[in-house]
Coordinates of C-alpha atoms and ligand atoms in Angstrom, one line a residue:
X677 CA 6.9 -9.8 -22.1
X678 CA 7.9 -8.9 -18.7
X679 CA 5.4 -9.6 -16.0
X680 CA 6.9 -6.7 -13.8
X681 CA 4.6 -3.6 -13.8
X682 CA 6.5 -1.3 -11.4
X683 CA 9.7 -1.5 -10.0
X684 CA 10.8 0.5 -6.9
X685 CA 14.6 0.5 -6.0
X686 CA 16.2 1.9 -3.1
X687 CA 13.5 4.7 -2.6
X688 CA 14.2 7.5 -0.2
X689 CA 12.0 10.3 0.9
X690 CA 13.4 12.7 3.6
X691 CA 11.4 15.7 4.4
X692 CA 13.3 18.8 5.9
X693 CA 11.8 20.0 9.3
X694 CA 10.0 23.2 9.1
X695 CA 12.9 25.9 9.7
X696 CA 15.7 23.8 8.9
X697 CA 14.8 23.7 5.2
X698 CA 17.8 26.2 4.1
X699 CA 20.3 25.0 6.7
X700 CA 22.8 22.5 5.6
X701 CA 22.7 19.6 7.9
X702 CA 19.4 20.6 9.3
X703 CA 16.9 18.0 11.0
X704 CA 14.8 15.9 8.3
X705 CA 12.3 13.5 8.7
X706 CA 13.6 9.9 7.3
X707 CA 9.9 9.0 6.1
X708 CA 11.0 6.3 3.5
X709 CA 14.9 5.2 3.8
X710 CA 15.7 2.9 1.1
X711 CA 12.7 0.8 -0.1
X712 CA 12.7 -1.6 -2.9
X713 CA 10.2 -4.0 -4.2
X714 CA 8.2 -4.8 -7.4
X715 CA 4.7 -5.4 -8.3
X716 CA 3.7 -7.7 -11.4
X717 CA 1.0 -7.0 -13.8
X718 CA -2.3 -8.0 -12.3
X719 CA -0.7 -8.7 -8.8
X720 CA -1.6 -7.3 -5.4
X721 CA 0.9 -6.3 -3.0
X722 CA 0.1 -5.3 0.5
X723 CA 2.2 -2.8 2.2
X724 CA 1.5 -2.8 5.9
X725 CA 3.0 -1.5 9.1
X726 CA 2.0 0.9 11.9
X727 CA 0.9 4.4 11.3
X728 CA 4.0 6.6 10.6
X729 CA 6.2 3.8 9.2
X730 CA 6.3 5.4 5.7
X731 CA 3.7 3.2 3.7
X732 CA 1.5 5.9 2.5
X733 CA 4.7 8.0 1.6
X734 CA 5.9 5.2 -0.6
X735 CA 2.5 5.1 -2.2
X736 CA 2.3 8.8 -2.8
X737 CA 5.9 8.9 -4.1
X738 CA 4.9 6.3 -6.7
X739 CA 2.2 8.6 -7.9
X740 CA 4.4 11.4 -8.4
X741 CA 2.5 13.4 -6.0
X742 CA 5.8 14.7 -4.8
X743 CA 9.6 14.4 -5.7
X744 CA 11.8 11.7 -4.3
X745 CA 15.0 12.2 -2.5
X746 CA 16.6 9.3 -4.0
X747 CA 16.1 6.0 -5.9
X748 CA 14.1 4.8 -8.9
X749 CA 10.5 4.4 -9.6
X750 CA 10.2 2.4 -13.0
X751 CA 6.6 1.7 -14.7
X752 CA 6.9 -0.9 -17.5
X753 CA 10.6 -0.4 -18.0
X754 CA 10.5 3.2 -18.0
X755 CA 11.9 5.5 -15.3
X756 CA 9.1 7.9 -14.0
X757 CA 10.6 9.5 -10.9
X758 CA 12.7 12.0 -12.9
X759 CA 10.1 12.8 -15.5
X760 CA 9.4 16.6 -15.8
X761 CA 5.8 17.5 -14.5
X762 CA 4.7 18.2 -18.2
X763 CA 5.1 14.6 -19.2
X764 CA 3.2 13.0 -16.4
X765 CA -0.1 12.9 -18.2
X766 CA -0.1 9.4 -19.6
X767 CA 1.3 8.4 -16.4
X768 CA -1.7 9.7 -14.1
X769 CA -3.9 7.6 -16.2
X770 CA -1.9 4.6 -15.7
X771 CA -1.7 4.8 -12.0
X772 CA -4.8 5.7 -9.9
X773 CA -5.6 6.0 -6.4
X774 CA -8.3 5.3 -3.7
X775 CA -7.9 7.3 -0.6
X776 CA -9.1 6.4 3.1
X777 CA -11.7 9.1 3.1
X778 CA -13.7 9.5 -0.1
X779 CA -15.8 12.4 1.2
X780 CA -12.7 14.6 0.8
X781 CA -11.4 12.9 -2.3
X782 CA -14.8 13.2 -4.1
X783 CA -15.9 16.8 -5.0
X784 CA -19.1 17.4 -3.0
X785 CA -20.2 19.8 -5.9
X786 CA -20.3 17.3 -8.3
X787 CA -23.1 14.6 -9.2
X788 CA -21.8 11.2 -9.5
X789 CA -22.2 11.3 -13.4
X790 CA -19.9 14.2 -13.4
X791 CA -17.4 12.6 -11.0
X792 CA -17.2 9.6 -13.3
X793 CA -17.1 11.6 -16.6
X794 CA -14.3 13.7 -15.5
X795 CA -11.3 11.0 -15.9
X796 CA -13.0 9.7 -19.1
X797 CA -13.0 13.2 -20.5
X798 CA -9.5 14.3 -19.2
X799 CA -7.8 11.2 -20.7
X800 CA -10.0 11.4 -24.0
X801 CA -11.4 7.7 -23.6
X802 CA -14.9 8.2 -24.9
X803 CA -15.5 8.3 -28.4
X804 CA -18.9 10.0 -28.2
X805 CA -21.5 11.1 -25.8
X806 CA -23.4 7.8 -26.1
X807 CA -19.8 6.0 -25.4
X808 CA -19.4 8.3 -22.5
X809 CA -22.9 7.5 -20.9
X810 CA -22.3 3.8 -21.4
X811 CA -18.8 3.9 -20.0
X812 CA -20.4 5.5 -16.9
X813 CA -23.2 3.1 -16.5
X814 CA -20.9 0.1 -16.9
X815 CA -18.7 1.6 -14.3
X816 CA -21.5 1.9 -11.7
X817 CA -22.4 -1.8 -12.8
X818 CA -18.9 -2.9 -12.0
X819 CA -19.1 -1.2 -8.6
X820 CA -22.4 -2.8 -7.9
X821 CA -24.2 0.8 -7.7
X822 CA -27.7 1.3 -9.4
X823 CA -27.8 3.5 -12.6
X824 CA -29.8 6.0 -10.8
X825 CA -26.6 6.8 -8.5
X826 CA -25.6 9.0 -11.5
X827 CA -27.9 11.8 -10.8
X828 CA -27.0 11.9 -6.9
X829 CA -24.4 13.7 -4.7
X830 CA -21.6 12.2 -2.9
X831 CA -23.1 13.1 0.5
X832 CA -26.3 11.0 -0.4
X833 CA -24.5 7.7 0.0
X834 CA -23.1 5.6 3.0
X835 CA -19.2 5.5 3.5
X836 CA -19.1 2.1 1.7
X837 CA -21.1 3.4 -1.2
X838 CA -18.9 6.7 -1.7
X839 CA -16.0 4.1 -1.6
X840 CA -17.4 2.3 -4.6
X841 CA -17.8 5.9 -6.2
X842 CA -14.2 6.5 -5.5
X843 CA -13.2 2.9 -7.0
X844 CA -15.2 3.6 -10.1
X845 CA -13.6 7.0 -10.6
X846 CA -10.4 5.1 -10.4
X847 CA -11.5 2.6 -12.9
X848 CA -12.9 5.2 -15.2
X849 CA -9.2 6.1 -16.4
X850 CA -8.5 2.5 -17.5
X851 CA -5.4 2.1 -15.1
X852 CA -2.8 -0.5 -14.8
X853 CA -2.2 0.2 -11.2
X854 CA -4.5 1.1 -8.5
X855 CA -2.9 2.4 -5.0
X856 CA -5.4 1.7 -2.3
X857 CA -4.1 4.0 0.5
X858 CA -6.1 2.7 3.7
X859 CA -9.0 2.4 1.3
X860 CA -11.1 0.3 3.6
X861 CA -9.8 1.5 7.0
X862 CA -12.8 3.8 7.9
X863 CA -15.3 1.3 7.1
X864 CA -17.4 -0.9 9.2
X865 CA -16.2 -4.6 9.4
X866 CA -19.0 -6.1 7.1
X867 CA -18.6 -3.3 4.7
X868 CA -14.9 -3.7 4.8
X869 CA -15.2 -7.1 3.7
X870 CA -17.6 -6.2 0.8
X871 CA -15.1 -3.6 -0.6
X872 CA -12.3 -6.0 -0.4
X873 CA -14.2 -8.5 -2.3
X874 CA -15.1 -5.9 -5.0
X875 CA -11.6 -5.1 -5.4
X876 CA -10.5 -8.6 -5.8
X877 CA -13.2 -9.2 -8.3
X878 CA -12.4 -6.0 -10.4
X879 CA -8.8 -7.0 -10.3
X880 CA -9.3 -10.4 -11.6
X881 CA -11.7 -8.9 -14.2
X882 CA -9.5 -6.0 -15.5
X883 CA -6.3 -7.4 -14.8
X884 CA -5.3 -4.6 -12.4
X885 CA -2.0 -4.4 -10.2
X886 CA -3.2 -3.4 -6.5
X887 CA -0.9 -1.6 -4.2
X888 CA -2.9 -2.2 -1.1
X889 CA -1.7 0.1 1.9
X890 CA -3.1 -1.0 5.2
X891 CA -2.0 -1.1 8.9
X892 CA -4.3 -4.1 9.2
X893 CA -2.7 -7.4 8.7
X894 CA -6.1 -9.3 9.1
X895 CA -7.7 -7.6 6.2
X896 CA -5.0 -8.0 3.7
X897 CA -4.9 -11.8 4.3
X898 CA -7.8 -12.4 2.3
X899 CA -6.9 -10.4 -0.8
X900 CA -3.2 -10.2 -1.5
X901 CA -0.7 -12.2 -3.2
X902 CA 2.4 -10.8 -1.4
X903 CA 3.2 -8.9 1.8
X904 CA 5.6 -6.0 2.5
X905 CA 6.1 -5.3 6.1
X906 CA 7.4 -1.7 6.8
X907 CA 8.9 -0.4 10.0
X908 CA 10.4 3.2 10.3
X909 CA 10.9 3.7 6.7
X910 CA 12.2 0.3 5.8
X911 CA 10.8 -2.8 4.5
X912 CA 11.8 -5.4 7.1
X913 CA 10.0 -8.6 5.5
X914 CA 8.6 -9.3 2.2
X915 CA 7.0 -12.8 1.2
X916 CA 4.3 -14.4 -0.5
X917 CA 1.1 -14.3 1.5
X918 CA 1.0 -17.8 2.6
X919 CA 4.7 -18.0 3.6
X920 CA 4.4 -14.7 5.9
X921 CA 1.2 -15.8 7.6
X922 CA 2.3 -19.3 8.0
X923 CA 5.9 -18.5 9.2
X924 CA 7.0 -15.0 9.7
X925 CA 10.7 -14.4 9.8
X926 CA 10.9 -11.0 11.3
X927 CA 10.1 -10.4 15.1
X928 CA 8.0 -7.3 14.0
X929 CA 5.7 -9.4 11.4
X930 CA 5.5 -11.9 14.2
X931 CA 4.1 -9.2 16.5
X932 CA 1.8 -7.8 14.1
X933 CA 0.5 -11.3 13.2
X934 CA 0.0 -12.4 16.7
X935 CA -2.9 -9.9 16.7
X936 CA -4.9 -11.5 13.9
X937 CA -7.3 -14.1 14.6
X938 CA -6.7 -17.4 13.1
X939 CA -9.1 -18.9 10.8
X940 CA -9.3 -22.4 12.4
X941 CA -11.8 -22.2 15.3
X942 CA -10.5 -22.6 18.9
X943 CA -6.9 -21.9 17.5
X944 CA -5.0 -19.0 19.1
X945 CA -2.1 -17.1 18.3
X946 CA 0.4 -16.3 21.1
X947 CA -0.2 -12.6 21.5
X948 CA 2.8 -10.5 21.5
X949 CA 2.5 -7.0 22.9
X950 CA 5.5 -4.8 21.7
X951 CA 7.1 -2.7 24.4
X952 CA 7.4 1.1 23.8
X953 CA 6.3 3.4 20.8
X954 CA 7.7 3.4 17.4
X955 CA 10.9 5.8 17.6
X956 CA 11.0 9.0 15.9
X957 CA 11.8 9.0 12.1
X958 CA 13.8 12.2 12.6
X959 CA 16.4 10.0 14.6
X960 CA 16.0 6.5 14.0
X961 CA 17.9 4.1 16.2
X962 CA 21.2 2.9 15.1
X963 CA 21.8 -0.7 13.9
X964 CA 18.5 -2.2 13.6
X965 CA 15.7 0.1 13.8
X966 CA 13.6 -2.3 15.6
X967 CA 16.0 -3.1 18.3
X968 CA 14.4 -0.8 20.8
X969 CA 11.1 -2.9 21.0
X970 CA 12.3 -6.4 19.7
X971 CA 12.0 -9.1 22.3
X972 CA 14.9 -11.0 20.8
X973 CA 17.7 -8.2 20.3
X974 CA 21.2 -8.9 21.0
X975 CA 24.4 -7.2 20.9
X976 CA 24.8 -7.2 17.2
X977 CA 21.4 -5.6 16.5
X978 CA 22.4 -2.4 18.3
X979 CA 25.7 -1.9 16.1
X980 CA 24.9 -3.0 12.8
X981 CA 21.8 -2.6 10.5
X982 CA 20.6 -5.9 8.9
X983 CA 20.2 -5.8 5.1
X984 CA 16.9 -7.2 3.6
X985 CA 18.1 -10.6 2.4
X986 CA 16.7 -13.5 0.4
X987 CA 15.6 -16.6 2.1
X988 CA 13.6 -19.5 0.3
X989 CA 11.0 -19.1 -2.0
X990 CA 10.6 -15.3 -2.6
X991 CA 10.9 -14.6 0.9
X992 CA 13.0 -11.6 2.0
X993 CA 13.6 -10.5 5.8
X994 CA 16.2 -8.1 7.4
X995 CA 17.0 -9.8 10.7
X996 CA 20.2 -10.9 12.2
X997 CA 18.4 -13.9 13.9
X998 CA 18.8 -15.9 10.5
X999 CA 22.7 -15.6 10.7
X1000 CA 22.5 -17.7 13.9
X1001 CA 22.3 -21.5 14.1
X1002 CA 18.7 -22.8 13.9
X1003 CA 18.7 -23.8 17.5
X1004 CA 19.2 -20.2 18.7
X1005 CA 17.0 -18.5 16.1
X1006 CA 13.4 -18.3 17.6
X1007 CA 12.1 -17.9 14.1
X1008 CA 13.9 -20.3 12.1
X1009 CA 10.8 -22.2 11.3
X1010 CA 8.0 -20.3 13.1
X1011 CA 4.6 -21.9 12.3
X1012 CA 1.1 -20.8 13.4
X1013 CA 1.3 -20.4 17.2
Ligands
LIG1323 FE1 15.3 -8.0 16.5 FE2 18.0 -8.1 15.9 FE3 16.3 -9.2 14.1 FE4 16.3 -6.5 14.6 S1 17.9 -7.7 13.7 S2 14.5 -7.8 14.4 S3 16.7 -6.1 16.7 S4 16.6 -9.8 16.2

């Protein structure tokens, strides 16, 4: 059996700008512009990048929250991006989501019991009333909330506890994949760590695949298997976690990593401050999209867009530096700074 759960092939999502919807050649936001990756069963893939890089759009496209512009999304060998809306029900059970703000994703007029019962009922998972209650109790235990939480309302909980309820609700559907869209970004540092540990434990116990979308590389270091780095609608680097943290091969990843504290006491990374803002996704730069901010840009970068190419050991990178002789490539063998 193939270990691949989800394949995303050359995914594009372009949003027409308001007012240019019906005009041929009208302006478009190139939110996601040719993204490919796979997630294996029981694997965590972190999708990271600055705000506006398109990572949340990728998550929502996979979940079929809107139609895509081009490309393919394949779940367990079956194409799902072109499925008619009426056939999406089984798919919705298999792919769940945990958003950043549980207060807006949990209905404030439903008690925790009903919030957890809803997906169980929708997908006809309980065999009896007793089974329903047992499932709800087990879900609360798995996310480390007391049984008494059942009778309470979402607003009675702290942010971290609410996120536990949102995770329990996602688990209630018995999914294969959970998309965590900035799921810990709004939490305090210590609570963040608790929720990340919880997600890891649940992943191991239930064999879940996680797409962990985050702007924060520091948080993904402890919980992911592989990392995909996005910049302006494209993946610029994708690699196993150890490989990307030890030796980033894209200048953008190098800059993001330079802000992450190292685990060794006293060790420091050389901080790289990127100049300028992220360019507009309405009119992305020609050539390499990162060239306007890249400290190593050279002539070819302004003219030719680099492809995402395989390096060694499952490491992929889109950067012309790796066509230069090693002596001229500052990222040929980058280790911790
Ligand atoms: Fe920088 Fe050029 Fe590599 Fe783009 S292709 S990241 S501009 S060196």
